[in-house]
Coordinates of C-alpha atoms and ligand atoms in Angstrom, one line a residue:
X1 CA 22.3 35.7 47.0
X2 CA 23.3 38.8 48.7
X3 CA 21.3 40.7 51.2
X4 CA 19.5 43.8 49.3
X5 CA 21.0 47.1 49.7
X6 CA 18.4 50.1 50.4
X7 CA 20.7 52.3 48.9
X8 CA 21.6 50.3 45.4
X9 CA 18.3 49.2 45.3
X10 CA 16.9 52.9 45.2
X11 CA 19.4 53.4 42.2
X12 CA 18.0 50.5 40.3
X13 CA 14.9 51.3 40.8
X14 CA 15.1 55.1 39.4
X15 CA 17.0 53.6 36.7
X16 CA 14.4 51.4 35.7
X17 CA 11.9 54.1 35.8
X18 CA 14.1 55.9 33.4
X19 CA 15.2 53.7 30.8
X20 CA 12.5 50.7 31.3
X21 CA 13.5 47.1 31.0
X22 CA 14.8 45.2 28.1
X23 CA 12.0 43.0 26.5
X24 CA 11.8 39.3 24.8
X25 CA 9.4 38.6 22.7
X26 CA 8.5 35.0 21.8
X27 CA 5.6 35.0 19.7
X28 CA 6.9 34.9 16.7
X29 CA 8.7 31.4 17.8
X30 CA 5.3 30.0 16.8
X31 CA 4.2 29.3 13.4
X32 CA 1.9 32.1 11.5
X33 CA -1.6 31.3 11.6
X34 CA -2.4 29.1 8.9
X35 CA 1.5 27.8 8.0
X36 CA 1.6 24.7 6.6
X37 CA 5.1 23.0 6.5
X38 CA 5.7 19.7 8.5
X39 CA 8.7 20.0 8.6
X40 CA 9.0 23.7 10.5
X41 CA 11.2 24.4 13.5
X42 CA 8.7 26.4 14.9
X43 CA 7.6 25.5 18.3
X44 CA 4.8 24.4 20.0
X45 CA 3.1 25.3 23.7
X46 CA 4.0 21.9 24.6
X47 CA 7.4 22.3 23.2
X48 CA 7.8 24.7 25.3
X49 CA 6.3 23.8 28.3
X50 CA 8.6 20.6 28.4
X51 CA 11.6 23.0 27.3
X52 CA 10.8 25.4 29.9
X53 CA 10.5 22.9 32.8
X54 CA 13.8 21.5 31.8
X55 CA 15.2 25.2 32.0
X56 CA 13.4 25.9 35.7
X57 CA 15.1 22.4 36.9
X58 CA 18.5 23.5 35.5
X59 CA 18.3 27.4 36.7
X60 CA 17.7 25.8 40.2
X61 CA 20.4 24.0 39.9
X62 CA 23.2 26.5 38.2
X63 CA 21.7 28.6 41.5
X64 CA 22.4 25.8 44.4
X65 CA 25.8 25.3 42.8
X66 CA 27.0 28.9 42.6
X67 CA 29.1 29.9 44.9
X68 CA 29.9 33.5 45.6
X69 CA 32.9 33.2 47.8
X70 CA 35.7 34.1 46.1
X71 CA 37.9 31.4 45.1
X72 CA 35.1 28.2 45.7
X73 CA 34.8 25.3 48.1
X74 CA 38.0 23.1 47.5
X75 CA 35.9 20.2 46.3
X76 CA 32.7 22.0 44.3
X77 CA 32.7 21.1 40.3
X78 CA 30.0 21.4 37.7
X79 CA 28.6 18.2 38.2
X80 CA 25.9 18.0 35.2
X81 CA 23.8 14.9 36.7
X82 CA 22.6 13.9 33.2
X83 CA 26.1 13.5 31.2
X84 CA 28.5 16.2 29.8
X85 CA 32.6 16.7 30.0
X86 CA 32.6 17.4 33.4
X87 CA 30.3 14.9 34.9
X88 CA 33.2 13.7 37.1
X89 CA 34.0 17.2 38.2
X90 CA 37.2 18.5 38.6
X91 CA 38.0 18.5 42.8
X92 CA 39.7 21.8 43.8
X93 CA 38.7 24.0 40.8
X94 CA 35.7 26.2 41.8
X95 CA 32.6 26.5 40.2
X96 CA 32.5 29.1 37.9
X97 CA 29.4 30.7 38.6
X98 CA 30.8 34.1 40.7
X99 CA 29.3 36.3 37.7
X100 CA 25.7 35.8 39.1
X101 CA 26.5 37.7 42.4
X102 CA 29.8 39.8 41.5
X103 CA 28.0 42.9 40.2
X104 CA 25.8 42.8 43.3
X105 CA 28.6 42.6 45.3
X106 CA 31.2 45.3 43.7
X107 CA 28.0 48.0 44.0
X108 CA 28.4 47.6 47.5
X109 CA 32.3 48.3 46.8
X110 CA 31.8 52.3 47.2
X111 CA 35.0 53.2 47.3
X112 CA 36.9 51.1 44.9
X113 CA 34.0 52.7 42.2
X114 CA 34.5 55.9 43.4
X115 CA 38.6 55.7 42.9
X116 CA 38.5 53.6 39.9
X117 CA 36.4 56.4 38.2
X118 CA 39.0 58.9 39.4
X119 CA 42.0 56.6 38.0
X120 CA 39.5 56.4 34.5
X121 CA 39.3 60.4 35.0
X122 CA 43.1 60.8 35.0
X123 CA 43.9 58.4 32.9
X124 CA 41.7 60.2 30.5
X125 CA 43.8 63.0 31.2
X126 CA 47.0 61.9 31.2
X127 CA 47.4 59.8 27.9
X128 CA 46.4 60.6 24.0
X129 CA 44.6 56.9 23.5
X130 CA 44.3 53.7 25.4
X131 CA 45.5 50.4 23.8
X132 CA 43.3 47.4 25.3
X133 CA 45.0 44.0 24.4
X134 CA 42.9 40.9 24.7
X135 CA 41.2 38.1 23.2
X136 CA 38.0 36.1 23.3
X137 CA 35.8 36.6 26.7
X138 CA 38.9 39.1 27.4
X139 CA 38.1 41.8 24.6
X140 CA 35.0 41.1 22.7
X141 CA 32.4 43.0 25.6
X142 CA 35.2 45.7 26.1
X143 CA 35.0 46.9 22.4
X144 CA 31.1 45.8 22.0
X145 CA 29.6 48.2 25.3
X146 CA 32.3 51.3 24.1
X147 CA 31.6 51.4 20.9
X148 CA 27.6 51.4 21.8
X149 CA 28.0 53.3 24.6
X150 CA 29.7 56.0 22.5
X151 CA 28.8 55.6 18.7
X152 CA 30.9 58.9 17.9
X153 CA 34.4 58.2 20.0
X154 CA 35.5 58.0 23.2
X155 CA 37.1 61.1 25.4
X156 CA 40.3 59.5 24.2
X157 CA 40.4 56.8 21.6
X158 CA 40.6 53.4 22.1
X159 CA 42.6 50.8 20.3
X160 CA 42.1 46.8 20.7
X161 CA 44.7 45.1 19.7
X162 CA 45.7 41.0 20.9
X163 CA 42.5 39.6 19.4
X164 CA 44.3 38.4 16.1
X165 CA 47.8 38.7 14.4
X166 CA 47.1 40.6 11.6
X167 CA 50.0 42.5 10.5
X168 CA 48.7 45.3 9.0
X169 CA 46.5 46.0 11.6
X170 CA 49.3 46.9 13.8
X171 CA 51.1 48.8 11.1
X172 CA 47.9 51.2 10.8
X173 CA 47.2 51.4 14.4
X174 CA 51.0 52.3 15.3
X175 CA 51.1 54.8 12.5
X176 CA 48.2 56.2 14.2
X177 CA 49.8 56.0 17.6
X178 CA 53.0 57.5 16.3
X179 CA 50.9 60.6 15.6
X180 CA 49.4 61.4 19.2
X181 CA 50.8 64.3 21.3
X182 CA 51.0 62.8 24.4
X183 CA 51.9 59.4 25.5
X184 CA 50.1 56.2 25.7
X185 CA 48.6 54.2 27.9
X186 CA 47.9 50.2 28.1
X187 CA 45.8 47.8 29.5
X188 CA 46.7 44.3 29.1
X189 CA 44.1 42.0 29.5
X190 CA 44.6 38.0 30.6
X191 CA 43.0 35.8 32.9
X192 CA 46.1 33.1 32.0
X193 CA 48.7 35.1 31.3
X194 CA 49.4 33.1 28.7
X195 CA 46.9 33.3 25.8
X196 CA 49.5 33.6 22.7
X197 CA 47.8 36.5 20.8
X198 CA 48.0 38.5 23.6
X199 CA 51.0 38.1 24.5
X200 CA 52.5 38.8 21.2
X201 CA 50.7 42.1 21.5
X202 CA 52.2 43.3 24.6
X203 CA 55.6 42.3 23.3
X204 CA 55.1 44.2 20.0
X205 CA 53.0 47.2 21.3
X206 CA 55.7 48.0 24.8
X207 CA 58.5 47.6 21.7
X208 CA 56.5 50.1 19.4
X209 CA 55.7 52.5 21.7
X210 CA 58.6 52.8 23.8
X211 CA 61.1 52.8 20.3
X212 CA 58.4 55.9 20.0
X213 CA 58.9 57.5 23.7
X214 CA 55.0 57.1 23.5
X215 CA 54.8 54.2 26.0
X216 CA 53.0 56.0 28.9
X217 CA 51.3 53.5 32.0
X218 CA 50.6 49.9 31.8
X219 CA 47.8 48.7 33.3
X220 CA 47.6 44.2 33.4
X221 CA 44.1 42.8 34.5
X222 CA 44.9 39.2 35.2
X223 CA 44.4 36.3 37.8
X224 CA 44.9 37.3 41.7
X225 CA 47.8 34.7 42.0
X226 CA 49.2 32.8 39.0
X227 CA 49.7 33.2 35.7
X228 CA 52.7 34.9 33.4
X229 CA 51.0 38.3 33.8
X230 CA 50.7 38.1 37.6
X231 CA 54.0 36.9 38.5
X232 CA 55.9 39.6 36.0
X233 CA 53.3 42.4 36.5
X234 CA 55.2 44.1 40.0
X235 CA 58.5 43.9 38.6
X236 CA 57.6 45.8 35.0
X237 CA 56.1 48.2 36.8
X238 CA 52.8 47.5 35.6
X239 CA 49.8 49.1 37.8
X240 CA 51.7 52.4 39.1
X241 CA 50.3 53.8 42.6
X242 CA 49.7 56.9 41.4
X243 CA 46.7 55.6 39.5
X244 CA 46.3 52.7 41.3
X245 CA 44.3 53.4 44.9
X246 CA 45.2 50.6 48.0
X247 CA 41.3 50.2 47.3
X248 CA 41.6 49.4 43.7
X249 CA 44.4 47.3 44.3
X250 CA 42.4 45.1 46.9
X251 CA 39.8 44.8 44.1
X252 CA 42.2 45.0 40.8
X253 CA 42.0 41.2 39.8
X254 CA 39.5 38.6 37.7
X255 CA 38.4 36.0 39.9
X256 CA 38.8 32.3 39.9
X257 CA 35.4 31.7 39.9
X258 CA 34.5 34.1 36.8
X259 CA 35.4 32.8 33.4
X260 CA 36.4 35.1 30.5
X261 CA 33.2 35.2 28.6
X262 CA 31.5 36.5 31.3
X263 CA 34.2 38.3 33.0
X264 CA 33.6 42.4 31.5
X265 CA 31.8 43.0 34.6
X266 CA 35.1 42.7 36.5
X267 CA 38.0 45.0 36.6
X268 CA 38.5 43.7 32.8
X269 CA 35.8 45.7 31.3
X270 CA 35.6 48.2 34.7
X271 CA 39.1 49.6 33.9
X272 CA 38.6 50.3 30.4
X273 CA 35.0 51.6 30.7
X274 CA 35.5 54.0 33.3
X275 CA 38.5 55.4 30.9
X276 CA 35.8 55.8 28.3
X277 CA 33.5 57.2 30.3
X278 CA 31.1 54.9 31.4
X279 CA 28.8 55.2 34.4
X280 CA 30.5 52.1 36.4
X281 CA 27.2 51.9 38.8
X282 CA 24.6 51.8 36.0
X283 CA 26.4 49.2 33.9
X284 CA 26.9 46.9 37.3
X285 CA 23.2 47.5 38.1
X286 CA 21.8 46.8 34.9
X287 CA 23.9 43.1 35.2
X288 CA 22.3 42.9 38.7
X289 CA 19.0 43.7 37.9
X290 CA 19.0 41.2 35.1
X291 CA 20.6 37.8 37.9
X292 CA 18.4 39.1 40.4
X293 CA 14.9 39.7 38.2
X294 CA 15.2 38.6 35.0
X295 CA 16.2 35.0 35.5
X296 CA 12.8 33.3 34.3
X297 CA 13.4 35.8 31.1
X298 CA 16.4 34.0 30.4
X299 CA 14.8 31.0 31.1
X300 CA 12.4 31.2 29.0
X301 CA 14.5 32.7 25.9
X302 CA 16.8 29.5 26.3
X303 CA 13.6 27.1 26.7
X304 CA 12.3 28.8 23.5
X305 CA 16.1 28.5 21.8
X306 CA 16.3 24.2 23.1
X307 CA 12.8 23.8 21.7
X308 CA 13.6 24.7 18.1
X309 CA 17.2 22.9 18.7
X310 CA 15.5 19.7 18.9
X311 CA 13.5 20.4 16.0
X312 CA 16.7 20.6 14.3
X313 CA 17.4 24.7 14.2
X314 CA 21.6 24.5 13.9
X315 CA 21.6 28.4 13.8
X316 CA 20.8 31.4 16.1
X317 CA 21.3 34.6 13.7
X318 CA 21.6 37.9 15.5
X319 CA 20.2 40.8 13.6
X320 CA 20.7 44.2 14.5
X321 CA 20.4 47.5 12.5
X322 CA 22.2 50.3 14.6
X323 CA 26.1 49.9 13.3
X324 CA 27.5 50.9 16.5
X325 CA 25.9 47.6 17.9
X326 CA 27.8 45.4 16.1
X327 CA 30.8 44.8 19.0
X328 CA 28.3 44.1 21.4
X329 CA 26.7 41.4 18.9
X330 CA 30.1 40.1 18.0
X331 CA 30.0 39.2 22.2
X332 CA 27.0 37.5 21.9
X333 CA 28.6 35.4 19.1
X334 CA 31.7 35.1 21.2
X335 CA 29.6 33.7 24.1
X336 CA 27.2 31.2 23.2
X337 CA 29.6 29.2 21.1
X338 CA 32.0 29.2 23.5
X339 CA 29.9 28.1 26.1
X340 CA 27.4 25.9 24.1
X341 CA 29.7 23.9 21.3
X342 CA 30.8 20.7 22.9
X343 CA 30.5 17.3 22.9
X344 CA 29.0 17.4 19.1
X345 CA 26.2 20.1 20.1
X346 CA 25.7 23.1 20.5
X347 CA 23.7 25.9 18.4
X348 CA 25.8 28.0 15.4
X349 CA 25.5 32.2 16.2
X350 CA 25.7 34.1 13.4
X351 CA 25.4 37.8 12.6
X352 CA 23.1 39.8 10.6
X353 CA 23.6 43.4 9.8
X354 CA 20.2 45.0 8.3
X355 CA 19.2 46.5 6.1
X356 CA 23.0 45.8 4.6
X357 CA 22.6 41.9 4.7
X358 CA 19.3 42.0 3.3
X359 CA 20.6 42.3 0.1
X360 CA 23.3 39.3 0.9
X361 CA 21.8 36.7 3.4
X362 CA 18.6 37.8 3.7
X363 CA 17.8 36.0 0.5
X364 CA 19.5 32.9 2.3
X365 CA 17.3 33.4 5.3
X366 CA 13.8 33.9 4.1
X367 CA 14.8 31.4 0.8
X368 CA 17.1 28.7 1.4
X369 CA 17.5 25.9 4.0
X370 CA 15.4 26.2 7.0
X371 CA 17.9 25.9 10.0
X372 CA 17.9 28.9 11.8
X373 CA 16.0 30.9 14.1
X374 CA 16.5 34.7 13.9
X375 CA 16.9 36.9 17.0
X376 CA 16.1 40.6 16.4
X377 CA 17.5 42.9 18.5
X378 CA 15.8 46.5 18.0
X379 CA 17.2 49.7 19.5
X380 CA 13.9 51.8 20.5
X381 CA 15.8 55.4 20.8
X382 CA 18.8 55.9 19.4
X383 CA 19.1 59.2 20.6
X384 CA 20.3 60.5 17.2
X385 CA 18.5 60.8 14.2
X386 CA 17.6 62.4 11.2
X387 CA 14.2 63.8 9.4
X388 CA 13.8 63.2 5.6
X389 CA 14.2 65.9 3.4
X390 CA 11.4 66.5 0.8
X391 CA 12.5 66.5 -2.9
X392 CA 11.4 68.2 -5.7
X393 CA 12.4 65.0 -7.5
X394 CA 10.5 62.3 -6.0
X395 CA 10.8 59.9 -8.5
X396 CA 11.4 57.4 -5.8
X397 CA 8.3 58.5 -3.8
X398 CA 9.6 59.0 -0.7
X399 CA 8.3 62.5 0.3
X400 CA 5.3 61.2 1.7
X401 CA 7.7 60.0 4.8
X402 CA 10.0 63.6 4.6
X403 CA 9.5 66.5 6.7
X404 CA 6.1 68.6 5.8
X405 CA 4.5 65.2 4.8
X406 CA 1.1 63.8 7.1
X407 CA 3.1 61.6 8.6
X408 CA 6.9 62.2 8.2
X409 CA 9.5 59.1 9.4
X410 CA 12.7 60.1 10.9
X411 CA 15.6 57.6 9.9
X412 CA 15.7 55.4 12.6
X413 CA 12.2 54.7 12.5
X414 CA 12.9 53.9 9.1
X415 CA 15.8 51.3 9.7
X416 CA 13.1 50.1 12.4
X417 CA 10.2 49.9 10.4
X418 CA 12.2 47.7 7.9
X419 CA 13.8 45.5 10.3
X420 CA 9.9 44.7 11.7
X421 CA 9.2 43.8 7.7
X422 CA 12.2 41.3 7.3
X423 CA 11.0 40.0 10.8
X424 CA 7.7 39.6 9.6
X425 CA 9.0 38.4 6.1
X426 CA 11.2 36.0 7.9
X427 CA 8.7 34.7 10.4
X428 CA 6.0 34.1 7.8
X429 CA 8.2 32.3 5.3
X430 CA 9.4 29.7 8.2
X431 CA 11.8 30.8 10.8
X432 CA 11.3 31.1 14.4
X433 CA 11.8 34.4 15.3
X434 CA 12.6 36.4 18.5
X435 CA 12.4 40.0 19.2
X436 CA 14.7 41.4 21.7
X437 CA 14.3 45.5 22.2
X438 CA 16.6 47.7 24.0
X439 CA 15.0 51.0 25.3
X440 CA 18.2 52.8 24.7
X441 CA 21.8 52.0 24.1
X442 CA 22.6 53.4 28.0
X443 CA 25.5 51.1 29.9
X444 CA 22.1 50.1 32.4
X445 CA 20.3 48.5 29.5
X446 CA 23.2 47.1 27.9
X447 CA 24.4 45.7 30.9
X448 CA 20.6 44.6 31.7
X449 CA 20.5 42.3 28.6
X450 CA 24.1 40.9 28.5
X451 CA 22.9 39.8 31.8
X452 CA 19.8 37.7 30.7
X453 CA 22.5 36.5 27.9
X454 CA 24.9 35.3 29.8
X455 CA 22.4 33.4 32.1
X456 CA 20.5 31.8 29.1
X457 CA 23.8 30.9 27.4
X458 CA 25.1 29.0 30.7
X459 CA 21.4 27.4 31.1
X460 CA 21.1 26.3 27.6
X461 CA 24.4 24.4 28.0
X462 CA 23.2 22.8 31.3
X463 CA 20.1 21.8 29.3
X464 CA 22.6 20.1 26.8
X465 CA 24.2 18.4 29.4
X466 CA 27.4 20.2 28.9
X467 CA 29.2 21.9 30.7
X468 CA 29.3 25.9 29.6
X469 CA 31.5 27.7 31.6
X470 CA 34.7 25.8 30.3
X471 CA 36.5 26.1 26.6
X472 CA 38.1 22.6 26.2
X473 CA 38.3 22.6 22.3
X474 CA 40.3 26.2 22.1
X475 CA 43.4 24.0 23.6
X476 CA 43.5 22.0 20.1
X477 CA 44.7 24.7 18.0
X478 CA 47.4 25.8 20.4
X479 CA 49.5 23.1 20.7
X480 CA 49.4 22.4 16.8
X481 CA 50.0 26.5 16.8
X482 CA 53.4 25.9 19.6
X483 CA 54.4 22.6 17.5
X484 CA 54.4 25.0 14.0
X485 CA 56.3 27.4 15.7
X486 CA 58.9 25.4 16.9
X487 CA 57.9 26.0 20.5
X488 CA 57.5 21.9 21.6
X489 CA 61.4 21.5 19.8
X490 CA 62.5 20.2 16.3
X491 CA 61.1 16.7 16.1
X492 CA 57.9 17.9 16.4
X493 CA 58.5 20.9 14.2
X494 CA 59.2 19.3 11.4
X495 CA 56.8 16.3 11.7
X496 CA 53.8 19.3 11.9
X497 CA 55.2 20.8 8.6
X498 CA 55.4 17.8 6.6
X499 CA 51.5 17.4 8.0
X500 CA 51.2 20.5 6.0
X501 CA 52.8 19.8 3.3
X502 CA 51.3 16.2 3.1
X503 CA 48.2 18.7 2.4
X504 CA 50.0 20.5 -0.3
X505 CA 50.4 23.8 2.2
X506 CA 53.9 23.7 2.4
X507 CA 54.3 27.3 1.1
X508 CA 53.1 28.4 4.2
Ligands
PA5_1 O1 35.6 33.0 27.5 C1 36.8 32.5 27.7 O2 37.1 31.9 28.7 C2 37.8 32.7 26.6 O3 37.3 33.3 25.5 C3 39.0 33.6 27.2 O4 38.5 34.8 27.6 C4 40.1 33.8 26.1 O5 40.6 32.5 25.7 C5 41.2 34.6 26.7 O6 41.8 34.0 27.8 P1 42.7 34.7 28.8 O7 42.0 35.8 29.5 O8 43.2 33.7 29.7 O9 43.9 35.3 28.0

C-alpha cells in the first residue's frame, strides 16, 4: 500500500469528522431471543467465527496478490489455492486487484484533479446535457452516485444511454435532445471497445445528434492501448485538447488491472462526475478510507453473508427507502452477481424499495420461503424533508406526529421509522438481517461504502473459491446474440433461427 500523504490524510480526516463513517450492523444476523425454527438461516457465533477466519485468510491473500503497478507482473494470475475457474491462472494477464490502491494513488494526482474539474467546469458550460453510454460495471455507479449525489438534477442533465436496446427509450431521449439550445456532449464509455450495446449507441446517438447539428464533443473512456474505441478514438476526433489537459491525457484511460464493476473510481466515473458536479477528492477519499480502514468491516459483512450462504440463504435483498438511491443499489446488484455467480454458486441480489414494496414483496419476505437475508441500507440525513401538517380531519390519526403535536415526525423520520419496523418485522419472523447506515448521501460516504462493497464482494468470491474479478458467463449470450444477427455468416444464422423456432419463437 502506498506511503500516507500528510496532506490527503488531513482531508480525510476533517471529512470524517464531518460526515462520520458508514456503519454495519450485524446483530440482527442472529436469531431473536427465543426463536424457535430449526431450520433458520440465522447465524451463529461459531458460524461466524469459522466464516470470519476464512475471510481474514482470504483478505490476506487478495492483499499479497494485488498489485498496484499499472499493467501487472507478466506472469501474476488469481490463483484461488482451494479450486475455482482460474485455478490455473492465466500467465500474462494481470491481477485485477489495482482498485484497492488507485483512489489512493490518483489523490496524489493534484493536477490531473485540478484540470479535470476545470474540463467538468467547461464542459458544464459549454453543452445543454451530457449523454453517458455504457453498460454493466461501465454505467451502473455513473448513474447510481449522480442521481444520489444530486436527487433534484444535475447542472446539466444527464442522459445514459448503451445499457439496453430499447427503442423507445432512444425515441424519448432524442426528442428530448432535439429540444436543447445548445449542443451536446458525449462520453462513451468501454473498457473493450467492443461491448455491443454500447456500440450501437454511439452509432445511433453521433447519427441523431449530428442529423440534429446538436453533436457537440465526444469524450471515449476506454483501455490505454487496445480495443475498437482506442484504436478509432484519435482519428474521430474524440477527446479534443481544448478540454483535454496533457495532464488529463496522461491519466485519461481505465487500467488493465481494474475491471469494470469496480472501475467508477477511474476516469469512467471521474469524467462524468466532475461534469455533474461532484467533489472528485471526497469521492476518491471516501474509496480510500474504506481499502485502507475499513477492510475488517468488509470482512466481516462477507463472513456474516458466507455464514447464512451455507445455511442455504440464496438471496441478499437490498432495501432502501430514499428513491434517489435506487442507481446506486442497482450497482450493488450489478456487482455482487457479477463477481459472485460462477461455477453453480454464488448468492442472488435483489432489490427492495420501501415502503413501496411492502405492499408487493414484503408479504413474500416476512411470509413465504425463507431464503434470503435482508440488507437495510438507511440514509440518516437526507438533507431535505418535510414536517406534517395538522388536519382538522384526522380521521386517520396522524396529527399526533404533525407540526404543533408533543412530539411531531418530519417525513424522513417517518420513511425511517417504518423501514426499522419491517426490519424488525422481518428479523423476528426469520431472516437474517443487516443494517447498513449512511450519515448522508455526500460523494465521501457514498464513495466510503461502495468501497467496503466492492471489497466484500471480491472476498466473498475468494471464500467461494471463485474467482470474482472476471465475467466468464456474459460471453454466452454474445455469440448466440452475433450468430442471430447474422454476424458469424449464414450457416450459422439460419441454424440459430430454426433453434428458435424449434422453440416455437420463430416470430421473433
Ligand atoms: O464489470 C464488468 O466487467 C462488466 O460489467 C463490464 O463493465 C461490462 O460488460 C462492460 O464492458 P466494457 O467496459 O468492456 O464495455
Amino acid at each position: 500500500m502506498m506511503q500516507k500523504n500528510t496532506g490527503i490524510q488531513v482531508y480525510i480526516d476533517d471529512c470524517v469528522k464531518k460526515y462520520g463513517t458508514v456503519t454495519y450492523n450485524m446483530k440482527g444476523m442472529y436469531a431473536p431471543q427465543g426463536f424457535k425454527s430449526g431450520q433458520s438461516l440465522f447465524i451463529t457465533e461459531r458460524d461466524f467465527a469459522e466464516a470470519r477466519e476464512l475471510a481474514r485468510q482470504k483478505s490476506e491473500y487478495l492483499l499479497s496478490s494485488a498489485d498496484s503497478s499499472e499493467n501487472g507482473k507478466p506472469d501474476s494470475f488469481l490463483d484461488l489455492r482451494d479450486g475455482g475457474t482460474d485455478t490455473e491462472g492465466e500467465p500474462g494477464k494481470p491481477v485485477m486487484t489495482g482498485w484497492l490502491s488507485y483512489a489512493g494513488e490518483t489523490l496524489t494526482h493534484e493536477k490531473f484533479l485540478q484540470d479535470l474539474k476545470q474540463a467538468g467546469d467547461r464542459i458544464a458550460r459549454d453543452f445543454s446535457a451530457f449523454v453517458v453510454i455504457g453498460i454493466g460495471g461501465s454505467y451502473t455507479n455513473i448513474e447510481g452516485i449522480i442521481n444520489a449525489s444530486y436527487p433534484s438534477g444535475t447542472r446539466i442533465p444527464f442522459y445514459f444511454l448503451g445499457q439496453h436496446l430499447s427503442a423507445e427509450r432512444y425515441k424519448k431521449i432524442f426528442s428530448e435532445l432535439s429540444q436543447m439550445n445548445k449542443k451536446i456532449a458525449v462520453n462513451v464509455i468501454s473498457k473493450s471497445g467492443t461491448t455491443t450495446e454500447p456500440a450501437l449507441a454511439l452509432r445511433l446517438v453521433l447519427d441523431k445528434l449530428n442529423s440534429m447539428n446538436k453533436l457537440g464533443a465526444v469524450f471515449a473512456t476506454t483501455d490505454p492501448e487496445k480495443g475498437a474505441l482506442r484504436e478509432s478514438a484519435a482519428a474521430r476526433g474524440f477527446n479534443p485538447e481544448e478540454y483535454f489537459t496533457d495532464e488529463i491525457k496522461r491519466h485519461f484511460y481505465i487500467r488493465a488491472n481494474i475491471g469494470g464493476r469496480f472501475s467508477v473510481i477511474t476516469p469512467v466515473g471521474l469524467l462524468p462526475f466532475t461534469v455533474a458536479g461532484i467533489d472528485l477528492n471526497a469521492l476518491l477519499s471516501g474509496y480510500h478510507y474504506a481499502m485502507d480502514s475499513l477492510k475488517n468491516l468488509a470482512a466481516d459483512v462477507a463472513a456474516c453473508k458466507y455464514a447464512a450462504y451455507k445455511k442455504g440463504a440464496v438471496n441478499a435483498i437490498l432495501s432502501y427507502n430514499v428513491a434517489c438511491f435506487r442507481e446506486k443499489i442497482l450497482g450493488f446488484r450489478q456487482l455482487w452477481p457479477e463477481c459472485n455467480g460462477k461455477d453453480g454458486k454464488g448468492l442472488n441480489v435483489m432489490e427492495e424499495f420501501y415502503t413501496s414494496d411492502a405492499h408487493s414483496n414484503g408479504q413474500l419476505i416476512k411470509s413465504g420461503i425463507k431464503n434470503s437475508i435482508e440488507i437495510f441500507h438507511f440514509i440518516q440525513n437526507l438533507g431535505v424533508d418535510f414536517t406534517i401538517p395538522a388536519s382538522d380531519y384526522n380521521n386517520d390519526k396522524l396529527n399526533v406526529i404533525a407540526e404543533g403535536a408533543k412530539n411531531p415526525l418530519t417525513l424522513h423520520t417517518i420513511n425511517n421509522r417504518f423501514m426499522a419496523a419491517l426490519l424488525l418485522d422481518h428479523w423476528k419472523s426469520g431472516v437474517p438481517v443487516i443494517a447498513v447506515t449512511l450519515p448522508s448521501l455526500n460523494p465521501f460516504s457514498i464513495a466510503m461504502q461502495m468501497g467496503v462493497e466492492h471489497y466484500g464482494a471480491a472476498l466473498f468470491g475468494l471464500m467461494l473459491g471463485i474467482n470474482p474479478v472476471n465475467q466468464p458467463g456474459v460471453q454466452g449470450y454474445k455469440e448466440i446474440a452475433f450468430k442471430l444477427l447474422g454476424m458469424k455468416g449464414e450457416g450459422l444464422l439460419e441454424e440459430s433461427l430454426k433453434e428458435l423456432k424449434n422453440l416455437g419463437l420463430d416470430a421473433l
